[in-house]
Amino acid sequence: MSQEQLLPYREASDPTYAAAFLDGPFTWDVTDGMLVLRGRCPRCAVAIEAAFPDELVRSGGTSPEPGTHQDKLTLVCTCRCDHPQRPPEVQEGCGAYWALSLTSDAP
Ligand SMILES: [Zn+2]
Ligand SMILES: [Zn+2]
């Protein structure tokens, strides 16, 4: 087969996704109050980017209600590949999603 076969779109998660995501060329930085994560989709191996409001991620701080901060982020694949069987209302991604646990190892 000379043509590359894309995986069909499927909403799926796997316990290995998070580790695979962090294992790839993963970088993050904070820009304008947004935490930007860059890595590779563990399912279709395409470079993706996800942004989260920084306050969502920071534990404690000025959080009005203690205990409401999130230490888990759910990432979804936002690739631009043309995965077959992708529903018309979905514009991007292969359907893979995974949760990242953020441990505050900041000093
Ligand atoms: Zn993907
Ligand atoms: Zn893809």
Tab-separated table of N, CA and C and ligand atoms in Angstrom:
chain	number	residue	atom	x	y	z
A	1	MET	N	0.840	-1.195	0.000
A	1	MET	CA	0.000	0.000	0.000
A	1	MET	C	0.875	1.244	0.000
A	2	SER	N	0.678	2.070	-0.976
A	2	SER	CA	1.495	3.260	-1.044
A	2	SER	C	0.863	4.397	-0.245
A	3	GLN	N	-0.435	4.295	-0.033
A	3	GLN	CA	-1.117	5.357	0.689
A	3	GLN	C	-1.127	5.069	2.181
A	4	GLU	N	-0.907	6.107	2.925
A	4	GLU	CA	-0.928	5.935	4.365
A	4	GLU	C	-2.369	5.810	4.846
A	5	GLN	N	-2.613	4.807	5.608
A	5	GLN	CA	-3.965	4.564	6.083
A	5	GLN	C	-4.149	5.221	7.448
A	6	LEU	N	-5.108	6.089	7.530
A	6	LEU	CA	-5.362	6.746	8.802
A	6	LEU	C	-6.295	5.899	9.652
A	7	LEU	N	-6.053	5.959	10.928
A	7	LEU	CA	-6.933	5.265	11.851
A	7	LEU	C	-8.326	5.868	11.777
A	8	PRO	N	-9.343	5.039	11.892
A	8	PRO	CA	-10.685	5.613	11.936
A	8	PRO	C	-10.896	6.388	13.234
A	9	TYR	N	-11.732	7.409	13.151
A	9	TYR	CA	-12.031	8.198	14.331
A	9	TYR	C	-12.730	7.321	15.370
A	10	ARG	N	-12.258	7.409	16.583
A	10	ARG	CA	-12.912	6.653	17.646
A	10	ARG	C	-12.672	7.371	18.967
A	11	GLU	N	-13.754	7.659	19.665
A	11	GLU	CA	-13.588	8.271	20.974
A	11	GLU	C	-13.149	7.205	21.948
A	12	ALA	N	-11.912	7.322	22.360
A	12	ALA	CA	-11.359	6.272	23.186
A	12	ALA	C	-10.263	6.822	24.071
A	13	SER	N	-10.164	6.211	25.207
A	13	SER	CA	-9.072	6.547	26.096
A	13	SER	C	-8.380	5.267	26.490
A	14	ASP	N	-7.164	5.438	26.928
A	14	ASP	CA	-6.404	4.266	27.321
A	14	ASP	C	-5.462	4.690	28.441
A	15	PRO	N	-5.273	3.829	29.417
A	15	PRO	CA	-4.385	4.212	30.522
A	15	PRO	C	-2.970	4.531	30.072
A	16	THR	N	-2.587	4.043	28.927
A	16	THR	CA	-1.213	4.288	28.480
A	16	THR	C	-1.060	5.630	27.762
A	17	TYR	N	-2.173	6.258	27.418
A	17	TYR	CA	-2.093	7.484	26.621
A	17	TYR	C	-1.330	8.600	27.329
A	18	ALA	N	-1.659	8.794	28.611
A	18	ALA	CA	-1.034	9.901	29.336
A	18	ALA	C	0.482	9.729	29.397
A	19	ALA	N	0.900	8.535	29.717
A	19	ALA	CA	2.337	8.279	29.808
A	19	ALA	C	2.997	8.432	28.452
A	20	ALA	N	2.320	7.950	27.427
A	20	ALA	CA	2.878	8.052	26.085
A	20	ALA	C	2.979	9.504	25.650
A	21	PHE	N	2.001	10.293	26.052
A	21	PHE	CA	2.016	11.712	25.705
A	21	PHE	C	3.202	12.405	26.370
A	22	LEU	N	3.385	12.123	27.647
A	22	LEU	CA	4.480	12.762	28.377
A	22	LEU	C	5.835	12.238	27.934
A	23	ASP	N	5.818	11.050	27.386
A	23	ASP	CA	7.042	10.407	26.978
A	23	ASP	C	7.559	10.953	25.655
A	24	GLY	N	6.634	11.419	24.853
A	24	GLY	CA	7.017	11.933	23.537
A	24	GLY	C	7.764	13.239	23.690
A	25	PRO	N	7.981	13.927	22.611
A	25	PRO	CA	8.587	15.254	22.762
A	25	PRO	C	7.545	16.203	23.351
A	26	PHE	N	7.519	16.254	24.662
A	26	PHE	CA	6.500	17.021	25.355
A	26	PHE	C	7.093	18.298	25.934
A	27	THR	N	6.447	19.403	25.691
A	27	THR	CA	6.890	20.662	26.280
A	27	THR	C	5.667	21.415	26.785
A	28	TRP	N	5.898	22.307	27.674
A	28	TRP	CA	4.815	23.162	28.135
A	28	TRP	C	5.379	24.530	28.480
A	29	ASP	N	4.543	25.515	28.392
A	29	ASP	CA	4.926	26.800	28.947
A	29	ASP	C	3.691	27.630	29.231
A	30	VAL	N	3.894	28.681	29.960
A	30	VAL	CA	2.782	29.528	30.356
A	30	VAL	C	2.896	30.846	29.618
A	31	THR	N	1.887	31.150	28.843
A	31	THR	CA	1.865	32.376	28.060
A	31	THR	C	0.553	33.101	28.309
A	32	ASP	N	0.629	34.336	28.717
A	32	ASP	CA	-0.568	35.146	28.929
A	32	ASP	C	-1.602	34.441	29.809
A	33	GLY	N	-1.128	33.834	30.855
A	33	GLY	CA	-2.055	33.188	31.769
A	33	GLY	C	-2.608	31.870	31.270
A	34	MET	N	-2.092	31.410	30.159
A	34	MET	CA	-2.534	30.129	29.642
A	34	MET	C	-1.390	29.126	29.723
A	35	LEU	N	-1.742	27.971	30.203
A	35	LEU	CA	-0.770	26.886	30.192
A	35	LEU	C	-0.901	26.162	28.859
A	36	VAL	N	0.185	26.119	28.132
A	36	VAL	CA	0.142	25.506	26.809
A	36	VAL	C	0.970	24.229	26.821
A	37	LEU	N	0.333	23.153	26.514
A	37	LEU	CA	1.013	21.860	26.452
A	37	LEU	C	1.171	21.453	25.003
A	38	ARG	N	2.354	20.996	24.682
A	38	ARG	CA	2.595	20.529	23.315
A	38	ARG	C	3.189	19.137	23.361
A	39	GLY	N	2.634	18.286	22.568
A	39	GLY	CA	3.146	16.931	22.537
A	39	GLY	C	2.566	16.199	21.342
A	40	ARG	N	2.662	14.907	21.401
A	40	ARG	CA	2.155	14.100	20.311
A	40	ARG	C	0.969	13.288	20.769
A	41	CYS	N	-0.022	13.221	19.918
A	41	CYS	CA	-1.170	12.374	20.233
A	41	CYS	C	-0.691	10.932	20.346
A	42	PRO	N	-1.004	10.286	21.448
A	42	PRO	CA	-0.541	8.898	21.617
A	42	PRO	C	-1.209	7.939	20.648
A	43	ARG	N	-2.281	8.349	20.061
A	43	ARG	CA	-2.984	7.435	19.158
A	43	ARG	C	-2.541	7.611	17.713
A	44	CYS	N	-2.552	8.846	17.225
A	44	CYS	CA	-2.219	9.017	15.807
A	44	CYS	C	-0.865	9.683	15.610
A	45	ALA	N	-0.170	9.969	16.718
A	45	ALA	CA	1.224	10.418	16.666
A	45	ALA	C	1.433	11.747	15.966
A	46	VAL	N	0.400	12.571	15.970
A	46	VAL	CA	0.518	13.883	15.357
A	46	VAL	C	0.768	14.913	16.464
A	47	ALA	N	1.586	15.891	16.162
A	47	ALA	CA	1.867	16.933	17.146
A	47	ALA	C	0.617	17.758	17.401
A	48	ILE	N	0.277	17.904	18.647
A	48	ILE	CA	-0.905	18.683	19.009
A	48	ILE	C	-0.542	19.671	20.107
A	49	GLU	N	-1.456	20.565	20.346
A	49	GLU	CA	-1.241	21.616	21.318
A	49	GLU	C	-2.541	21.804	22.086
A	50	ALA	N	-2.431	21.977	23.379
A	50	ALA	CA	-3.627	22.203	24.185
A	50	ALA	C	-3.353	23.331	25.159
A	51	ALA	N	-4.308	24.225	25.307
A	51	ALA	CA	-4.127	25.364	26.203
A	51	ALA	C	-5.184	25.335	27.296
A	52	PHE	N	-4.758	25.647	28.492
A	52	PHE	CA	-5.661	25.698	29.626
A	52	PHE	C	-5.404	26.990	30.393
A	53	PRO	N	-6.466	27.571	30.936
A	53	PRO	CA	-6.236	28.740	31.787
A	53	PRO	C	-5.337	28.346	32.950
A	54	ASP	N	-4.348	29.158	33.157
A	54	ASP	CA	-3.353	28.832	34.165
A	54	ASP	C	-3.962	28.689	35.547
A	55	GLU	N	-4.993	29.481	35.838
A	55	GLU	CA	-5.583	29.434	37.169
A	55	GLU	C	-6.260	28.103	37.451
A	56	LEU	N	-6.649	27.453	36.375
A	56	LEU	CA	-7.280	26.143	36.522
A	56	LEU	C	-6.269	25.136	37.053
A	57	VAL	N	-5.048	25.395	36.707
A	57	VAL	CA	-4.008	24.420	36.983
A	57	VAL	C	-3.341	24.664	38.326
A	58	ARG	N	-3.164	25.912	38.624
A	58	ARG	CA	-2.481	26.234	39.872
A	58	ARG	C	-3.332	25.848	41.063
A	59	SER	N	-2.739	25.127	41.937
A	59	SER	CA	-3.484	24.753	43.133
A	59	SER	C	-3.364	25.877	44.157
A	60	GLY	N	-4.382	26.017	44.941
A	60	GLY	CA	-4.345	27.031	45.981
A	60	GLY	C	-4.376	28.423	45.394
A	61	GLY	N	-3.506	29.271	45.858
A	61	GLY	CA	-3.440	30.624	45.343
A	61	GLY	C	-4.696	31.394	45.688
A	62	THR	N	-5.290	31.981	44.654
A	62	THR	CA	-6.432	32.840	44.895
A	62	THR	C	-7.745	32.118	44.638
A	63	SER	N	-7.699	30.836	44.590
A	63	SER	CA	-8.917	30.063	44.361
A	63	SER	C	-9.963	30.425	45.422
A	64	PRO	N	-11.135	30.890	44.981
A	64	PRO	CA	-12.133	31.366	45.938
A	64	PRO	C	-12.622	30.261	46.872
A	65	GLU	N	-12.785	29.102	46.340
A	65	GLU	CA	-13.232	28.010	47.187
A	65	GLU	C	-12.135	26.960	47.245
A	66	PRO	N	-11.638	26.729	48.421
A	66	PRO	CA	-10.580	25.728	48.535
A	66	PRO	C	-11.089	24.359	48.109
A	67	GLY	N	-10.244	23.667	47.458
A	67	GLY	CA	-10.626	22.310	47.060
A	67	GLY	C	-11.311	22.232	45.716
A	68	THR	N	-11.505	23.386	45.062
A	68	THR	CA	-12.184	23.331	43.779
A	68	THR	C	-11.203	23.319	42.612
A	69	HIS	N	-9.947	23.498	42.913
A	69	HIS	CA	-8.994	23.514	41.811
A	69	HIS	C	-8.874	22.115	41.200
A	70	GLN	N	-8.502	22.116	39.977
A	70	GLN	CA	-8.373	20.853	39.275
A	70	GLN	C	-6.918	20.459	39.199
A	71	ASP	N	-6.628	19.258	39.487
A	71	ASP	CA	-5.252	18.830	39.277
A	71	ASP	C	-5.195	17.779	38.184
A	72	LYS	N	-6.325	17.632	37.505
A	72	LYS	CA	-6.342	16.723	36.368
A	72	LYS	C	-6.856	17.473	35.164
A	73	LEU	N	-6.138	17.362	34.085
A	73	LEU	CA	-6.567	17.988	32.851
A	73	LEU	C	-6.924	16.902	31.864
A	74	THR	N	-8.017	17.122	31.181
A	74	THR	CA	-8.358	16.172	30.142
A	74	THR	C	-7.931	16.730	28.802
A	75	LEU	N	-7.107	15.988	28.136
A	75	LEU	CA	-6.655	16.399	26.827
A	75	LEU	C	-7.375	15.587	25.763
A	76	VAL	N	-7.658	16.244	24.693
A	76	VAL	CA	-8.213	15.526	23.557
A	76	VAL	C	-7.307	15.780	22.359
A	77	CYS	N	-7.266	14.818	21.494
A	77	CYS	CA	-6.464	14.987	20.294
A	77	CYS	C	-7.102	16.067	19.430
A	78	THR	N	-6.278	16.995	18.971
A	78	THR	CA	-6.783	18.065	18.109
A	78	THR	C	-6.022	18.081	16.796
A	79	CYS	N	-5.681	16.908	16.331
A	79	CYS	CA	-4.923	16.827	15.092
A	79	CYS	C	-5.776	17.282	13.915
A	80	ARG	N	-5.105	17.504	12.823
A	80	ARG	CA	-5.811	17.937	11.604
A	80	ARG	C	-5.816	16.831	10.560
A	81	CYS	N	-5.607	15.624	10.981
A	81	CYS	CA	-5.647	14.553	9.988
A	81	CYS	C	-7.087	14.298	9.564
A	82	ASP	N	-7.190	13.622	8.476
A	82	ASP	CA	-8.497	13.327	7.912
A	82	ASP	C	-8.920	11.927	8.329
A	83	HIS	N	-9.223	11.760	9.579
A	83	HIS	CA	-9.572	10.417	10.037
A	83	HIS	C	-10.934	10.006	9.493
A	84	PRO	N	-10.990	8.819	8.907
A	84	PRO	CA	-12.285	8.356	8.413
A	84	PRO	C	-13.262	8.157	9.560
A	85	GLN	N	-14.522	8.243	9.247
A	85	GLN	CA	-15.620	8.031	10.198
A	85	GLN	C	-15.718	9.115	11.259
A	86	ARG	N	-15.067	10.241	11.032
A	86	ARG	CA	-15.206	11.326	11.989
A	86	ARG	C	-16.577	11.966	11.798
A	87	PRO	N	-17.313	12.136	12.889
A	87	PRO	CA	-18.643	12.739	12.749
A	87	PRO	C	-18.538	14.151	12.188
A	88	PRO	N	-19.525	14.562	11.421
A	88	PRO	CA	-19.463	15.874	10.758
A	88	PRO	C	-19.337	17.031	11.743
A	89	GLU	N	-19.870	16.852	12.959
A	89	GLU	CA	-19.808	17.966	13.918
A	89	GLU	C	-18.448	18.072	14.603
A	90	VAL	N	-17.605	17.103	14.354
A	90	VAL	CA	-16.269	17.142	14.943
A	90	VAL	C	-15.284	17.610	13.887
A	91	GLN	N	-14.547	18.675	14.217
A	91	GLN	CA	-13.674	19.249	13.204
A	91	GLN	C	-12.246	18.744	13.274
A	92	GLU	N	-11.876	18.239	14.407
A	92	GLU	CA	-10.474	17.871	14.532
A	92	GLU	C	-10.321	16.696	15.483
A	93	GLY	N	-9.158	16.095	15.419
A	93	GLY	CA	-8.839	15.024	16.350
A	93	GLY	C	-9.170	13.646	15.813
A	94	CYS	N	-8.590	12.670	16.475
A	94	CYS	CA	-8.862	11.283	16.101
A	94	CYS	C	-9.779	10.638	17.123
A	95	GLY	N	-10.182	11.409	18.136
A	95	GLY	CA	-11.099	10.876	19.139
A	95	GLY	C	-10.409	10.449	20.415
A	96	ALA	N	-9.106	10.429	20.399
A	96	ALA	CA	-8.387	10.010	21.594
A	96	ALA	C	-8.465	11.087	22.667
A	97	TYR	N	-8.661	10.679	23.892
A	97	TYR	CA	-8.598	11.621	24.998
A	97	TYR	C	-7.942	10.942	26.186
A	98	TRP	N	-7.351	11.741	27.033
A	98	TRP	CA	-6.651	11.179	28.179
A	98	TRP	C	-6.533	12.242	29.260
A	99	ALA	N	-6.385	11.791	30.461
A	99	ALA	CA	-6.271	12.706	31.597
A	99	ALA	C	-4.826	12.770	32.052
A	100	LEU	N	-4.404	13.999	32.299
A	100	LEU	CA	-3.064	14.203	32.815
A	100	LEU	C	-3.168	14.632	34.267
A	101	SER	N	-2.477	13.977	35.105
A	101	SER	CA	-2.410	14.424	36.492
A	101	SER	C	-1.248	15.389	36.631
A	102	LEU	N	-1.554	16.521	37.175
A	102	LEU	CA	-0.497	17.487	37.390
A	102	LEU	C	-0.133	17.505	38.863
A	103	THR	N	1.048	17.155	39.125
A	103	THR	CA	1.509	17.234	40.500
A	103	THR	C	2.310	18.512	40.638
A	104	SER	N	2.021	19.245	41.643
A	104	SER	CA	2.733	20.506	41.810
A	104	SER	C	4.089	20.250	42.430
A	105	ASP	N	5.050	20.168	41.558
A	105	ASP	CA	6.414	19.966	42.054
A	105	ASP	C	7.185	21.287	42.015
A	106	ALA	N	6.429	22.352	41.863
A	106	ALA	CA	7.076	23.659	41.883
A	106	ALA	C	7.603	23.955	43.284
A	107	PRO	N	8.691	24.671	43.361
A	107	PRO	CA	9.268	24.965	44.675
A	107	PRO	C	8.366	25.851	45.519
B	1	ZN	ZN	-4.895	11.730	17.504
B	2	ZN	ZN	-4.841	12.339	13.834
